[in-house]
Amino acid sequence: MLTSANVYRKIVLSYTYVGIWIVLSFTVIIFNKYILDRKMYNWPFPISLTMIHMAFCSSLAFLLVRVLKVVEPVVGMTREFYMSSVVPIGALYSLSLWLSNSAYIYLSVSFIQMLKALMPVAVYSTGVLLKKEVFKSQTMANMVGISLGVGIAAYGEAKFNGWGVMLQLGAVAFEAIRLVLIQILLTSKGISLNPITSLYYVAPCCFAFLSIPWILIEYPSLRYTSSFQFDYLVFGTNAACAFALNLAVFLLVGKTSALTMNVAGVVKDWLLIAFSWSVILDRVTSINLVGYGIAFIGVCFYNHAKLQVLKAKEAQKKVQADEEAGLLKDQKLDRLEEDRKNDSKP
C-alpha cells in the first residue's frame, strides 16, 4: 500500500512539474509577444528586453549561488576555461535570444512555433558537420520530412514576412550551434551546468555581448523617445517569469528527464498555436496545420528514436555491470576456495 502511494505521489509530482513548466514557458512567450508587438504594448526593442532578462537573471543567479548557496559553483571553472569555453557559448546564446525575440515583431506566435520545429534538423545537421553525430540516412530522411512540413506551413502562412522568417531561422541556427558546442566545450570535459549555474556563468557575458548592438541600434532610439517611462511592473514581471522558467527547467529535468521536457514542449506548442488563433486572433490556415502536422510527426519520430537509443545504452550498461558483478563474485569464490584448500593442508 505504501509503495503504491509513493508511485502515485511521484506521478502527481511529475505531472505538476510538467504543468508548471508548460505554464511558465507559455507565459514568457506570450508576454514577450505582448511587449514587442507594435499592435499591443508597442515596445519593439528586442535587444533591450533581452538585456533586462539577462541583468535580472544574473543578479538572482548570483544570489542563489554565492549568497544563499542553494547551488554550488562549478568545480574547475578557471578564468582560462571560462574565456575559451563559456564565452563562445554566451555569444551564441545572446545572438539566438536577440533574433528570436526580434521575430515576434514580424511573425505570429503560431507561425514562430511552427518554424521552431526545425530545431532537431539544425541540431542534427550541426552535429554531423562538427562530427558529434554519426550520419544516418534514416535520420536524415526524417530531417527532410520535418523540413518539408515546415516548408508547407510557411507556404500556407497568411501573414508571411520574409525578414521575420530569416530572424527566426537565424535564431534556430545559432541555438543549434550553441547546443552542439556545449557538448564539445563543456560536457566532453566533464563540466555540467544546470539552468541556475548556466545563468550564473552565461547571463553576464550575454549582457556584455548584447550591449554592443544595443548601443549602436536601440540606444539612440530610446534616448530620443522622451515619452517612454520604464514600466517596472511590466518589465519586472516579465523578467521574473523568464527566471522562473529557468527554475522550472531545473526542476523538470532534475525530477524527470530531458525527454519529458521535449514531449511537454510538443504539448506547449499546440497550446500556443490554439491560443494564438483563438485569443490573439492570428490567422491559422489549413495548410499551416497540415504542414506543421507533418513536421510534428517527424519530431515525434525523432524523439522516439532518441528514446530507443537511450534505452539500448542503459541496457548495455546494465549488462556490463551484471557481467562485472558476476566476474567479481567468481573471483571471490575462487579466492575462498583457494583459502579453504590452503587451510586444509597439514
Coordinates of C-alpha atoms in Angstrom, one line a residue:
M1 CA 0.0 0.0 0.0
L2 CA 2.9 2.3 0.9
T3 CA 4.6 1.5 -2.4
S4 CA 1.5 2.4 -4.4
A5 CA 1.2 5.7 -2.5
N6 CA 4.8 6.5 -3.3
V7 CA 4.3 5.7 -7.0
Y8 CA 1.1 7.8 -7.1
R9 CA 2.9 10.7 -5.4
K10 CA 5.8 10.6 -7.9
I11 CA 3.3 10.6 -10.8
V12 CA 1.5 13.5 -9.4
L13 CA 4.7 15.4 -8.8
S14 CA 6.0 14.7 -12.3
Y15 CA 2.7 16.0 -13.9
T16 CA 2.9 19.0 -11.6
Y17 CA 6.5 19.9 -12.8
V18 CA 5.4 19.4 -16.4
G19 CA 2.4 21.7 -15.8
I20 CA 4.4 24.4 -14.1
W21 CA 7.0 24.3 -17.0
I22 CA 4.3 24.5 -19.7
V23 CA 2.5 27.4 -17.9
L24 CA 5.7 29.4 -17.4
S25 CA 7.1 28.7 -20.9
F26 CA 3.7 29.6 -22.4
T27 CA 3.6 32.8 -20.3
V28 CA 7.0 34.0 -21.2
I29 CA 6.4 33.6 -25.0
I30 CA 3.0 35.3 -24.9
F31 CA 4.4 38.1 -22.6
N32 CA 7.4 38.7 -24.9
K33 CA 5.0 38.9 -27.9
Y34 CA 2.8 41.3 -26.0
I35 CA 5.7 43.7 -25.2
L36 CA 7.3 43.6 -28.6
D37 CA 4.3 43.6 -30.9
R38 CA 3.5 47.1 -32.4
K39 CA -0.2 46.4 -32.1
M40 CA -0.1 45.5 -28.4
Y41 CA 2.3 47.1 -25.8
N42 CA 4.3 48.6 -28.7
W43 CA 7.9 48.4 -27.3
P44 CA 9.8 47.0 -30.3
F45 CA 13.2 46.8 -28.6
P46 CA 14.2 43.1 -28.5
I47 CA 17.8 43.7 -27.5
S48 CA 16.7 45.9 -24.6
L49 CA 14.2 43.3 -23.5
T50 CA 16.8 40.5 -23.6
M51 CA 19.3 42.6 -21.7
I52 CA 16.7 43.2 -19.0
H53 CA 16.2 39.5 -18.7
M54 CA 20.0 38.8 -18.5
A55 CA 20.5 41.5 -15.9
F56 CA 17.7 40.2 -13.7
C57 CA 18.7 36.6 -14.1
S58 CA 22.4 37.3 -13.5
S59 CA 21.5 39.1 -10.2
L60 CA 19.3 36.3 -8.9
A61 CA 21.6 33.6 -10.0
F62 CA 24.5 35.3 -8.1
L63 CA 22.2 35.5 -5.1
L64 CA 21.4 31.7 -5.3
V65 CA 24.9 30.6 -6.0
R66 CA 27.1 32.9 -3.9
V67 CA 24.9 34.3 -1.1
L68 CA 22.2 31.7 -0.4
K69 CA 24.4 28.8 -1.7
V70 CA 21.4 26.9 -3.0
V71 CA 23.5 25.6 -5.9
E72 CA 27.3 25.1 -5.7
P73 CA 29.5 26.8 -8.3
V74 CA 31.2 24.5 -10.9
V75 CA 34.5 23.0 -9.8
G76 CA 37.3 23.6 -12.2
M77 CA 35.9 26.8 -13.7
T78 CA 39.1 28.7 -14.2
R79 CA 39.4 32.1 -16.0
E80 CA 41.1 30.5 -19.0
F81 CA 38.4 27.8 -19.2
Y82 CA 35.6 30.4 -18.9
M83 CA 37.1 32.6 -21.7
S84 CA 37.7 29.6 -24.0
S85 CA 34.5 27.6 -23.4
V86 CA 31.8 29.6 -21.7
V87 CA 32.2 32.9 -23.5
P88 CA 31.7 31.5 -27.0
I89 CA 28.5 29.8 -25.8
G90 CA 27.3 33.1 -24.3
A91 CA 27.9 34.9 -27.5
L92 CA 25.8 32.3 -29.5
Y93 CA 23.1 32.4 -26.8
S94 CA 22.9 36.2 -27.0
L95 CA 22.5 36.1 -30.8
S96 CA 19.9 33.4 -30.5
L97 CA 17.8 35.3 -27.9
W98 CA 18.2 38.6 -29.8
L99 CA 17.0 37.2 -33.1
S100 CA 14.2 35.0 -31.6
N101 CA 12.8 38.0 -29.7
S102 CA 13.1 40.2 -32.8
A103 CA 10.9 37.7 -34.8
Y104 CA 7.9 38.4 -32.5
I105 CA 7.7 41.9 -34.1
Y106 CA 7.1 40.4 -37.5
L107 CA 5.6 37.0 -37.1
S108 CA 2.6 35.4 -35.3
V109 CA 3.2 33.2 -32.3
S110 CA 1.7 30.2 -34.1
F111 CA 4.0 30.5 -37.1
I112 CA 7.1 31.0 -34.9
Q113 CA 6.2 27.7 -33.1
M114 CA 6.0 26.0 -36.4
L115 CA 9.4 27.3 -37.5
K116 CA 10.9 26.1 -34.2
A117 CA 10.1 22.6 -35.3
L118 CA 13.3 22.9 -37.4
M119 CA 15.4 22.7 -34.2
P120 CA 16.1 19.0 -34.4
V121 CA 17.1 19.4 -38.1
A122 CA 19.5 22.2 -37.2
V123 CA 21.0 20.4 -34.2
Y124 CA 21.5 17.1 -36.1
S125 CA 23.0 18.8 -39.1
T126 CA 25.3 20.8 -37.0
G127 CA 26.3 17.7 -35.0
V128 CA 27.1 15.9 -38.2
L129 CA 29.2 18.8 -39.6
L130 CA 31.1 19.1 -36.3
K131 CA 31.5 15.3 -36.0
K132 CA 29.4 15.0 -32.8
E133 CA 26.7 13.0 -34.6
V134 CA 27.0 10.0 -37.0
F135 CA 25.4 10.5 -40.3
K136 CA 22.5 8.1 -40.8
S137 CA 20.4 8.1 -44.0
Q138 CA 17.2 7.2 -42.0
T139 CA 17.7 10.1 -39.6
M140 CA 18.5 12.5 -42.4
A141 CA 15.3 11.3 -44.2
N142 CA 13.4 12.2 -41.1
M143 CA 15.0 15.6 -41.0
V144 CA 14.0 16.2 -44.6
G145 CA 10.4 15.2 -43.7
I146 CA 10.4 17.8 -40.9
S147 CA 11.8 20.5 -43.2
L148 CA 9.2 19.6 -45.8
G149 CA 6.4 20.0 -43.2
V150 CA 7.7 23.4 -42.1
G151 CA 8.1 24.5 -45.7
I152 CA 4.4 23.6 -46.3
A153 CA 3.4 25.5 -43.2
A154 CA 5.4 28.5 -44.4
Y155 CA 3.7 28.3 -47.8
G156 CA 0.3 28.4 -46.1
E157 CA 1.2 31.3 -43.8
A158 CA -1.4 34.1 -44.2
K159 CA 0.9 36.9 -43.0
F160 CA 4.3 35.7 -44.3
N161 CA 7.1 38.1 -43.6
G162 CA 10.5 37.2 -45.2
W163 CA 12.6 39.3 -42.7
G164 CA 10.8 37.7 -39.7
V165 CA 11.4 34.2 -41.1
M166 CA 15.1 35.0 -41.6
L167 CA 15.4 36.2 -38.0
Q168 CA 13.7 33.1 -36.6
L169 CA 15.8 30.7 -38.8
G170 CA 18.9 32.6 -37.7
A171 CA 17.9 32.1 -34.0
V172 CA 17.4 28.4 -34.6
A173 CA 20.8 28.1 -36.3
F174 CA 22.7 29.9 -33.5
E175 CA 20.8 27.9 -30.9
A176 CA 21.7 24.6 -32.6
I177 CA 25.4 25.6 -32.8
R178 CA 25.3 26.6 -29.1
L179 CA 23.8 23.2 -28.1
V180 CA 26.4 21.3 -30.0
L181 CA 29.2 23.5 -28.7
I182 CA 28.0 22.7 -25.1
Q183 CA 28.7 19.1 -25.9
I184 CA 32.2 19.8 -27.3
L185 CA 33.4 22.5 -24.9
L186 CA 31.7 21.5 -21.7
T187 CA 30.2 18.1 -21.5
S188 CA 33.1 16.3 -23.1
K189 CA 35.4 17.9 -20.5
G190 CA 33.2 16.8 -17.6
I191 CA 31.6 20.2 -16.9
S192 CA 27.9 20.0 -16.3
L193 CA 25.8 23.2 -16.0
N194 CA 22.2 23.2 -14.6
P195 CA 19.9 26.1 -15.5
I196 CA 20.9 28.1 -12.4
T197 CA 24.7 27.7 -12.9
S198 CA 24.2 28.3 -16.6
L199 CA 22.6 31.7 -15.9
Y200 CA 25.3 32.4 -13.3
Y201 CA 28.1 31.9 -15.8
V202 CA 26.4 32.7 -19.2
A203 CA 24.0 35.5 -18.5
P204 CA 26.6 38.2 -17.6
C205 CA 28.6 37.6 -20.8
C206 CA 25.3 37.6 -22.8
F207 CA 24.6 41.0 -21.3
A208 CA 28.0 42.2 -22.3
F209 CA 27.7 41.0 -25.9
L210 CA 24.2 42.4 -26.3
S211 CA 25.4 45.8 -25.0
I212 CA 27.4 46.3 -28.3
P213 CA 24.5 46.1 -30.7
W214 CA 22.2 47.9 -28.2
I215 CA 24.5 51.0 -28.1
L216 CA 24.5 51.0 -32.0
I217 CA 20.9 50.1 -32.8
E218 CA 18.5 50.7 -29.9
Y219 CA 20.0 53.2 -27.6
P220 CA 19.7 56.1 -30.0
S221 CA 16.0 55.4 -30.5
L222 CA 15.4 55.0 -26.8
R223 CA 17.3 58.2 -26.0
Y224 CA 15.1 60.3 -28.2
T225 CA 11.9 58.7 -27.2
S226 CA 11.1 61.2 -24.5
S227 CA 7.6 59.8 -23.9
F228 CA 8.9 56.4 -22.7
Q229 CA 9.0 55.7 -19.0
F230 CA 10.3 52.4 -17.7
D231 CA 7.4 50.3 -16.5
Y232 CA 8.7 48.4 -13.5
L233 CA 5.6 46.3 -13.2
V234 CA 5.5 45.0 -16.8
F235 CA 9.3 44.5 -17.2
G236 CA 9.9 43.3 -13.7
T237 CA 7.1 40.7 -14.0
N238 CA 8.3 39.7 -17.5
A239 CA 11.9 39.2 -16.2
A240 CA 10.7 37.3 -13.1
C241 CA 8.7 34.9 -15.4
A242 CA 11.8 34.4 -17.5
F243 CA 13.9 33.5 -14.4
A244 CA 11.1 31.3 -13.0
L245 CA 11.1 29.4 -16.3
N246 CA 14.8 28.5 -15.8
L247 CA 13.9 27.2 -12.3
A248 CA 11.1 25.2 -13.8
V249 CA 13.5 23.6 -16.3
F250 CA 15.9 22.8 -13.4
L251 CA 13.0 21.0 -11.6
L252 CA 11.6 19.3 -14.6
V253 CA 14.9 17.9 -16.0
G254 CA 16.1 17.1 -12.5
K255 CA 13.0 15.3 -11.3
T256 CA 12.0 13.7 -14.6
S257 CA 14.2 13.8 -17.8
A258 CA 15.2 16.0 -20.7
L259 CA 13.0 13.7 -22.9
T260 CA 10.0 14.5 -20.7
M261 CA 10.6 18.2 -21.4
N262 CA 10.8 17.5 -25.2
V263 CA 7.4 15.8 -25.0
A264 CA 5.9 18.6 -22.9
G265 CA 7.3 21.1 -25.4
V266 CA 5.2 19.5 -28.1
V267 CA 2.1 19.9 -26.0
K268 CA 3.1 23.5 -25.3
D269 CA 3.5 24.3 -29.0
W270 CA 0.0 23.0 -29.8
L271 CA -1.4 25.1 -26.9
L272 CA 0.4 28.2 -28.2
I273 CA -1.0 27.7 -31.7
A274 CA -4.5 27.3 -30.3
F275 CA -4.1 30.4 -28.1
S276 CA -2.6 32.4 -31.0
W277 CA -5.6 31.5 -33.2
S278 CA -8.4 31.9 -30.6
V279 CA -7.3 34.8 -28.4
I280 CA -4.7 36.8 -30.3
L281 CA -6.8 36.2 -33.4
D282 CA -3.8 35.3 -35.6
R283 CA -5.0 33.5 -38.7
V284 CA -4.0 29.8 -38.9
T285 CA -4.8 28.2 -42.3
S286 CA -5.5 24.6 -43.0
I287 CA -2.2 24.5 -45.0
N288 CA -0.4 25.7 -41.8
L289 CA -1.9 22.8 -39.8
V290 CA -1.1 20.2 -42.5
G291 CA 2.5 21.3 -42.8
Y292 CA 3.0 21.5 -39.0
G293 CA 1.3 18.2 -38.6
I294 CA 3.9 16.6 -41.0
A295 CA 6.7 18.3 -39.0
F296 CA 5.1 17.3 -35.7
I297 CA 5.1 13.6 -36.8
G298 CA 8.7 13.9 -37.8
V299 CA 9.7 15.4 -34.4
C300 CA 7.8 12.7 -32.5
F301 CA 9.6 10.0 -34.6
Y302 CA 13.0 11.7 -33.9
N303 CA 12.2 11.8 -30.1
H304 CA 11.1 8.1 -30.2
A305 CA 14.4 7.1 -32.0
K306 CA 16.4 9.0 -29.3
L307 CA 14.5 7.2 -26.6
Q308 CA 15.3 3.8 -28.1
V309 CA 19.0 4.7 -28.3
L310 CA 19.0 5.8 -24.7
K311 CA 17.2 2.5 -23.6
A312 CA 19.7 0.5 -25.6
K313 CA 22.6 2.3 -23.9
E314 CA 21.1 1.8 -20.5
A315 CA 20.5 -1.9 -21.2
Q316 CA 24.1 -2.3 -22.4
K317 CA 25.4 -0.6 -19.2
K318 CA 23.2 -2.9 -17.1
V319 CA 24.6 -6.0 -18.9
Q320 CA 28.2 -4.8 -18.4
A321 CA 27.5 -4.1 -14.7
D322 CA 26.0 -7.5 -14.3
E323 CA 29.0 -9.1 -16.0
E324 CA 31.4 -7.2 -13.8
A325 CA 29.5 -8.2 -10.7
G326 CA 29.4 -11.8 -11.8
L327 CA 33.2 -11.8 -12.5
L328 CA 33.9 -10.3 -9.1
K329 CA 31.7 -12.9 -7.5
D330 CA 33.5 -15.7 -9.3
Q331 CA 36.9 -14.3 -8.3
K332 CA 35.8 -14.0 -4.7
L333 CA 34.6 -17.6 -4.8
D334 CA 37.9 -18.8 -6.3
R335 CA 39.8 -17.0 -3.5
L336 CA 37.6 -18.6 -0.9
E337 CA 38.1 -22.0 -2.4
E338 CA 41.8 -21.4 -2.6
D339 CA 41.9 -20.3 1.0
R340 CA 39.9 -23.3 2.1
K341 CA 42.3 -25.7 0.3
N342 CA 45.3 -23.9 1.9
D343 CA 43.7 -24.2 5.4
S344 CA 43.0 -27.9 4.8
K345 CA 46.7 -28.6 4.1
P346 CA 48.7 -30.1 7.0

